[in-house]
XYZ file of C-alpha atoms in Angstrom:
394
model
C -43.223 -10.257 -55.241
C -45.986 -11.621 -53.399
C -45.732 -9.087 -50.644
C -46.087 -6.288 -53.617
C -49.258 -7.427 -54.053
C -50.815 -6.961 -51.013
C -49.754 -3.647 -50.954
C -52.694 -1.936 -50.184
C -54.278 -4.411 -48.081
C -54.397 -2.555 -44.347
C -53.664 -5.839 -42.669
C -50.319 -6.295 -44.427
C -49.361 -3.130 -44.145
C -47.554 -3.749 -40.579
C -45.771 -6.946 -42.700
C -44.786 -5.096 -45.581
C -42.983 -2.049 -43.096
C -41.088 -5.214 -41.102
C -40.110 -6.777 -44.111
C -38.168 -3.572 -45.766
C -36.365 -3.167 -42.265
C -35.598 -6.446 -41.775
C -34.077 -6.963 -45.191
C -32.210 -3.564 -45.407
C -30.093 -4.761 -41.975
C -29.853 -8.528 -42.269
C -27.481 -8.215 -45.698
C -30.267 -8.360 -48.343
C -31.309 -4.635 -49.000
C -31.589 -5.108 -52.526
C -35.003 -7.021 -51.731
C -35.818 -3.696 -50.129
C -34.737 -1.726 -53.320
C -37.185 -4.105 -55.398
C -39.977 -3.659 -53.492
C -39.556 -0.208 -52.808
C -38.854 0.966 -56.475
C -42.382 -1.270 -57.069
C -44.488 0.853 -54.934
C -43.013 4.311 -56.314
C -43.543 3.135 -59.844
C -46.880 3.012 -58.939
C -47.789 6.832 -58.842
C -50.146 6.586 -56.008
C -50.122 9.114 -52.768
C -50.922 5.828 -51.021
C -48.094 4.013 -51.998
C -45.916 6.866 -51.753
C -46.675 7.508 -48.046
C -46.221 3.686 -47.424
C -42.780 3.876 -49.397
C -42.009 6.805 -47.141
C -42.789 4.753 -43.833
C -40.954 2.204 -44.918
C -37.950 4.207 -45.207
C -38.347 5.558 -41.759
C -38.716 2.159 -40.773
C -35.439 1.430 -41.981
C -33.605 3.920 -40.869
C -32.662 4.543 -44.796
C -30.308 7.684 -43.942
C -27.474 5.017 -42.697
C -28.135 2.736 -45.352
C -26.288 3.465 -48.658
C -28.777 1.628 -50.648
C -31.619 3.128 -49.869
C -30.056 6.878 -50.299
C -31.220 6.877 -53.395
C -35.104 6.101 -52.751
C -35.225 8.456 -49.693
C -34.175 11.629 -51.784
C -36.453 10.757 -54.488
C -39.452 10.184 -51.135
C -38.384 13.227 -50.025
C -38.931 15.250 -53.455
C -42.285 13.959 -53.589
C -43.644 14.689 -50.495
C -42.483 17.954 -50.555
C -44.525 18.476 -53.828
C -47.184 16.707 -52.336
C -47.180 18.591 -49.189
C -46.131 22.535 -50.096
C -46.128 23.301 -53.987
C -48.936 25.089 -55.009
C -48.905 23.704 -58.723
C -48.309 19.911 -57.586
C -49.485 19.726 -54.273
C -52.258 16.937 -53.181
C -55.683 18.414 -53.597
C -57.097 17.284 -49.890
C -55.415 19.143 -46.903
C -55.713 15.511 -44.941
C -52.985 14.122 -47.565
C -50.984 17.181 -47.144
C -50.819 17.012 -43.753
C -49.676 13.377 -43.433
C -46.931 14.051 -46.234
C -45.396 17.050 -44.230
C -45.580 14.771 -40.986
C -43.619 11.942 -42.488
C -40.967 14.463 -44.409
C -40.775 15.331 -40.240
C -40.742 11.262 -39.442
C -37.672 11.392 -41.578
C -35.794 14.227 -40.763
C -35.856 15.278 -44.011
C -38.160 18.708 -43.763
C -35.380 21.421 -44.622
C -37.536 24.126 -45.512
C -34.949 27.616 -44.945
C -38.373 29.528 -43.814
C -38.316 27.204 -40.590
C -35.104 28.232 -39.607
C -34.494 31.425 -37.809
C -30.880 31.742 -39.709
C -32.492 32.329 -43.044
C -33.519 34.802 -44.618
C -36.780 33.591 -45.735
C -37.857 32.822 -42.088
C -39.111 36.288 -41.582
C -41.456 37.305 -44.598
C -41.728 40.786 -46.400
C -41.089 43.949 -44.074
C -43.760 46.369 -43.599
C -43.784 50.134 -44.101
C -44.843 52.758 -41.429
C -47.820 54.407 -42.037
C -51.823 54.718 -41.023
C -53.764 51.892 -42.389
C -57.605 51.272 -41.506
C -57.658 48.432 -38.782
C -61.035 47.157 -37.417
C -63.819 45.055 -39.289
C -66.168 46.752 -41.418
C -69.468 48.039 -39.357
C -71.508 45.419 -41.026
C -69.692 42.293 -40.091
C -69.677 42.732 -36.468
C -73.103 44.310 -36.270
C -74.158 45.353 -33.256
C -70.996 45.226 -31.733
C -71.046 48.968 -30.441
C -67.998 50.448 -30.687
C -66.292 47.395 -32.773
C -65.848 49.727 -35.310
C -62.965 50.862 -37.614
C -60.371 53.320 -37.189
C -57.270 54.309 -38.110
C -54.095 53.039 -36.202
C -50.215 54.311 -37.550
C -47.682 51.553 -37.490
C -44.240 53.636 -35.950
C -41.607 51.418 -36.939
C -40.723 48.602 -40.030
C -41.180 45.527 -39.333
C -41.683 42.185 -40.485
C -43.525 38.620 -39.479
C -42.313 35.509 -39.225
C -43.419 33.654 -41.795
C -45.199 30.918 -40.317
C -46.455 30.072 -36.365
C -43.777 29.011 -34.073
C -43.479 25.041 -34.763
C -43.106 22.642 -31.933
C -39.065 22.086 -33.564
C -37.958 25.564 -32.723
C -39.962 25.491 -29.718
C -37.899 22.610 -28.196
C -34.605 24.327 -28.870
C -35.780 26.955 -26.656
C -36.340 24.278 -23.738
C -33.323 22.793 -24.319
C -31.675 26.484 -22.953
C -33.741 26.215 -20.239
C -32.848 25.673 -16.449
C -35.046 22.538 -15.187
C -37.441 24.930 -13.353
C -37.807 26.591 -16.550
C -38.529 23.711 -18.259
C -41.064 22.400 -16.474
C -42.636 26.051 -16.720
C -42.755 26.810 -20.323
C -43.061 23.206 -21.308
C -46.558 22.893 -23.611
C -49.373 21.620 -21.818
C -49.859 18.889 -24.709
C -46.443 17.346 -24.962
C -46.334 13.719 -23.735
C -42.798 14.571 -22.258
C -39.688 16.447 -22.597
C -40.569 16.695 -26.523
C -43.530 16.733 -28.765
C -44.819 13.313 -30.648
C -42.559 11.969 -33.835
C -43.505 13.449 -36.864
C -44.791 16.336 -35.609
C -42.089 18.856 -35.640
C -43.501 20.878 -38.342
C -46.720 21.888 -36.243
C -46.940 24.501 -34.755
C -46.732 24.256 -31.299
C -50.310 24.904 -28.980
C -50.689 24.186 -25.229
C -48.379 27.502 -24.326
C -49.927 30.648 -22.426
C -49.027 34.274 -23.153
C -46.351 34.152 -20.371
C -44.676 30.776 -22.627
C -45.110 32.952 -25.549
C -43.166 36.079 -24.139
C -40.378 33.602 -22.368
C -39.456 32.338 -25.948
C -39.730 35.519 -27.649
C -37.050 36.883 -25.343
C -34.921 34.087 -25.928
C -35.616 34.722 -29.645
C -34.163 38.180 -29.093
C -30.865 37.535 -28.069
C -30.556 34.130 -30.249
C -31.770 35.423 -34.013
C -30.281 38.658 -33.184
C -26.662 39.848 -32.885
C -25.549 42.289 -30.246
C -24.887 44.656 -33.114
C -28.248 44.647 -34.292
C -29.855 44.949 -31.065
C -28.160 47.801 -29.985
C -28.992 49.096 -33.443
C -32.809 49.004 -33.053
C -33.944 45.601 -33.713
C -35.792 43.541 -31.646
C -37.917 40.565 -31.795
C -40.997 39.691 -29.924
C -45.006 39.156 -29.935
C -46.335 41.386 -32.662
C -48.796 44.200 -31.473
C -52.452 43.930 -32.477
C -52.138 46.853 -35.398
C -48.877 45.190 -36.424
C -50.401 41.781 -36.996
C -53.660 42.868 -39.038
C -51.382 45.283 -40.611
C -49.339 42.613 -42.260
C -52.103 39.898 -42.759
C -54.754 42.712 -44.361
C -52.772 44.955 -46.284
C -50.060 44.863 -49.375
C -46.489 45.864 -47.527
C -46.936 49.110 -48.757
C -50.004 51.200 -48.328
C -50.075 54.791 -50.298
C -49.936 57.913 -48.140
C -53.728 59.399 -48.228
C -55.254 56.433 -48.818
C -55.149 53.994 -45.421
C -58.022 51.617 -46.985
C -56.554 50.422 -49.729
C -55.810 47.122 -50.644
C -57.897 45.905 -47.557
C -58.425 42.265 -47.599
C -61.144 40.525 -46.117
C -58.888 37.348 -45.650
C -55.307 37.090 -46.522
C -55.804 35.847 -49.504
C -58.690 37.953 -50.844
C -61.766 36.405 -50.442
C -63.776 32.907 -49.279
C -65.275 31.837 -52.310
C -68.743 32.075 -52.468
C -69.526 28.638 -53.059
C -66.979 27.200 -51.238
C -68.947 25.875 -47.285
C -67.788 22.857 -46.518
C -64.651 20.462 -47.971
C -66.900 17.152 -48.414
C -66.389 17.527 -52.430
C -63.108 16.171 -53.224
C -63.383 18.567 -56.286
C -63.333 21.726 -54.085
C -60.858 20.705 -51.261
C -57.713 22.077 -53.137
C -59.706 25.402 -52.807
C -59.850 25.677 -48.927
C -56.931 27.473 -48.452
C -56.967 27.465 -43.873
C -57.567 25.123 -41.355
C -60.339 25.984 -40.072
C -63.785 24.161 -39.318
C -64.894 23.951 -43.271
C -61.675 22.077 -43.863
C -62.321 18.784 -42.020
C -59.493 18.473 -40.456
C -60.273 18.360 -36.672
C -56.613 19.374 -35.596
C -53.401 21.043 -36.002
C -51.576 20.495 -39.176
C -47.635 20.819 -40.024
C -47.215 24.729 -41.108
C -47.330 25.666 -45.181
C -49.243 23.210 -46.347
C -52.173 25.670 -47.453
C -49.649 27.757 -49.272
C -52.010 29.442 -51.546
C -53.470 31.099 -48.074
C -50.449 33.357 -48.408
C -50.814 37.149 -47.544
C -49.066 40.084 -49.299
C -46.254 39.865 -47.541
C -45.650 36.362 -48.025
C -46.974 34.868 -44.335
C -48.299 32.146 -43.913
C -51.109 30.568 -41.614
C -52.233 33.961 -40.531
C -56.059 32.212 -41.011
C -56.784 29.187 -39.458
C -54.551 26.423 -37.438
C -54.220 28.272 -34.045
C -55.498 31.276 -32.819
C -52.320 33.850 -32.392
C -50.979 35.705 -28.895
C -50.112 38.953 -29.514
C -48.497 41.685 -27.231
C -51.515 43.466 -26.396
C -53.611 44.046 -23.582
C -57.379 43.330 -24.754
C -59.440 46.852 -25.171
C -62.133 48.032 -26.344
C -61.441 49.798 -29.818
C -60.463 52.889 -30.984
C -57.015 51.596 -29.924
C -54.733 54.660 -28.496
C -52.436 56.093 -30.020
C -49.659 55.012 -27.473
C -49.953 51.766 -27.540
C -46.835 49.554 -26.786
C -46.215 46.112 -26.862
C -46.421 44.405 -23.520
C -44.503 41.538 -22.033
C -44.165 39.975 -19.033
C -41.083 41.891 -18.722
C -41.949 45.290 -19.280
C -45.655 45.249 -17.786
C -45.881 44.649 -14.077
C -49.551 44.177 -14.454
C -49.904 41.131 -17.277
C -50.934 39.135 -14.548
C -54.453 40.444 -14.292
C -54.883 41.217 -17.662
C -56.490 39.174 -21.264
C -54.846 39.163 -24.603
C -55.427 39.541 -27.680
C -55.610 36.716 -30.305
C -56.120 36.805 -34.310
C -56.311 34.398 -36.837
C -58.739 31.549 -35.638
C -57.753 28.322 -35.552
C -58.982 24.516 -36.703
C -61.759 24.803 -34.125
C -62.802 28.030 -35.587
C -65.400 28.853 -38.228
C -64.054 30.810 -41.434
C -65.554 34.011 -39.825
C -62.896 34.025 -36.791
C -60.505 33.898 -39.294
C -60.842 37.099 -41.413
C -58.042 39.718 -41.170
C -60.386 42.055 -38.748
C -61.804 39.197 -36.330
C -60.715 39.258 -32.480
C -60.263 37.109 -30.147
C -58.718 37.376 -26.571
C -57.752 35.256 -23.711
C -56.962 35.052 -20.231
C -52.839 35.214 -20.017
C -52.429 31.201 -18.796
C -54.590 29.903 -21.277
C -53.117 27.303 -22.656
C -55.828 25.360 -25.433
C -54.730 22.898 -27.794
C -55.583 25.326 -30.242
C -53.534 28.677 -28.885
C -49.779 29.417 -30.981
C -47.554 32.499 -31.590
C -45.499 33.921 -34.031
C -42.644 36.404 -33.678
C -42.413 39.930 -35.145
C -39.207 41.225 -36.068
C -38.721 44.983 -35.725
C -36.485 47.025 -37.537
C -34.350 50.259 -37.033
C -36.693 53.087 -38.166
C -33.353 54.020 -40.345
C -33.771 50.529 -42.524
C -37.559 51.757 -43.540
């Protein structure tokens, strides 16, 4: 058709996304089919991102005839977007195939939902491990230095940030007070923007952080479990450069090994800056050297992937975690705070890990700090939950 051919002109772009929905609800959907099954024969990202929109445009989950190109969409994106062995080399392309999976509902991935399994990655052992950069990094830094810090209890990460989907079924729990109190700073409303379900949500201070991790307790957990041991909440400092430094099980004598500078290994050597299309499938965080300038849906750099099998521990958004800022050596005592349990959080910092898009790859190595005041609330500040266990499950 002659609409076909114009199919990568930006000015009929608009025309070609009216023209599917028209036809697929005025009786004629098999001019939608055509066109459709056109642009997917074509093998381009670009045309299969259109083809998605186009879809979503439609409304192609109530329209028999189109059931057939949205699950073949939906295949490729998610190829596009999260397999390591097919995925699009530049993060940008990733990141707009994850968004429109979100556009069209169709982003089923178990390790986003809290009833599966695979939401919470590998558990941890107990055990010393070395925690603190090596001297030499933060040089100068006085008494930045290493130590050794004993995790007490397994436990186990979630496997990506909180997203701004899971976020929202909190808030919809909430009491309108509550709402209007944990709601993220960035949201244009009640919700986040279409599409962007998969992000992981930013604009939330410690205290949001600690509200939802409650309610995480008593919803991913059963009353059974709870009274058996388990909790869930913000991981401790130790417990999250525990998990994205170290292999889940560190030998007894030896609390160094298997250190990683990143969570991954290592930033290639060669690797500054993402303006070689060649080298872009190697920057494995959002962070500044990736170009991306924002937030991007969770898993998309899934060749960042630590030991345990989290994700996004480098890069995206900096992390709250449930400890007080302090100078290190760390005690030996040290419990995870809330603003339940500490009657004091209000005059206290926190820590954060992980570095985030506005970040530099340095903030993101597994020993970097950061820490911020408890209602800061940046468009670059998430959370993750830890899951503990019974100390009988080790």
């Amino acid at each position: 058709t002659s609409l076909f051919a114009q199919w990568s002109e930006p000015l009929w772009r608009e025309t070609l996304l009216l023209a599917v929905g028209h036809w697929a609800t005025d009786g004629q959907p098999q001019r939608a089919v055509l066109l459709l099954s056109q642009l997917l024969a074509l093998g381009d990202v670009r045309a299969l991102f259109l083809t998605a929109e186009a879809l979503d445009e439609a409304s192609a989950a109530s329209v028999t005839s189109l059931r057939g190109h949205l699950d073949d969409v939906v295949l490729r994106l998610n190829a596009a977007a999260f397999n390591p062995t097919t995925m699009c080399a530049d993060p940008a392309l990733r990141a707009q195939a994850a968004t429109l999976l979100d556009r069209l509902g169709a982003d089923t991935r178990p390790a986003l939902d809290p009833a599966c399994p695979d939401f919470w990655a590998e558990k941890m052992t107990p055990g010393p491990f070395t925690m603190g950069p090596a001297p030499e990094v933060f040089s100068g830094q006085g008494t930045q230095e290493s130590f050794t810090s004993r995790i007490r209890q397994p436990y186990a990460l979630a496997r990506f940030p909180v997203t701004n989907r899971l976020y929202l079924r909190f808030l919809e729990t909430c009491n309108e007070a509550d709402v209007e109190r944990h709601r993220p700073r960035l949201w244009p409303g009640r919700r986040y923007r279409p599409g962007e379900g998969a992000y992981p949500v930013v604009g939330v201070t410690w205290e949001n952080a600690c509200a939802f991790a409650a309610w995480a307790n008593t919803s991913f957990l059963s009353a059974e479990q709870r009274a058996a041991g388990e909790i869930v909440r913000l991981p401790t400092e130790p417990e999250w450069e525990r998990a994205a430094a170290y292999p889940v099980v560190v030998p007894p004598g030896q609390p160094s090994l298997g250190r990683r500078e990143y969570p991954w290994g290592q930033w290639p050597a060669d690797l500054t800056d993402a303006t070689d299309e060649s080298i872009k499938r190697n920057i494995r965080a959002n962070t500044q050297e990736s170009g991306l300038n924002s937030t991007t849906p969770v898993g998309i750099f899934p060749h960042s992937m630590a030991d345990c099998m989290a994700e996004e521990l480098a890069g995206n958004v900096w992390e709250w975690c449930a400890t007080a800022y302090q100078e290190y050596p760390l005690p030996d005592d040290l419990e995870a705070e809330s603003i339940y349990t500490s009657p004091n959080w209000e005059r206290r910092t926190y820590v954060l890990r992980g570095g985030s898009w506005r970040s530099d790859r340095r903030s993101a190595r597994c020993g970097a700090r950061g820490h911020g005041n408890h209602g800061g609330n940046y468009d670059d500040l998430g959370f993750r939950l830890a899951r503990l266990f019974s100390s009988e499950s080790s």
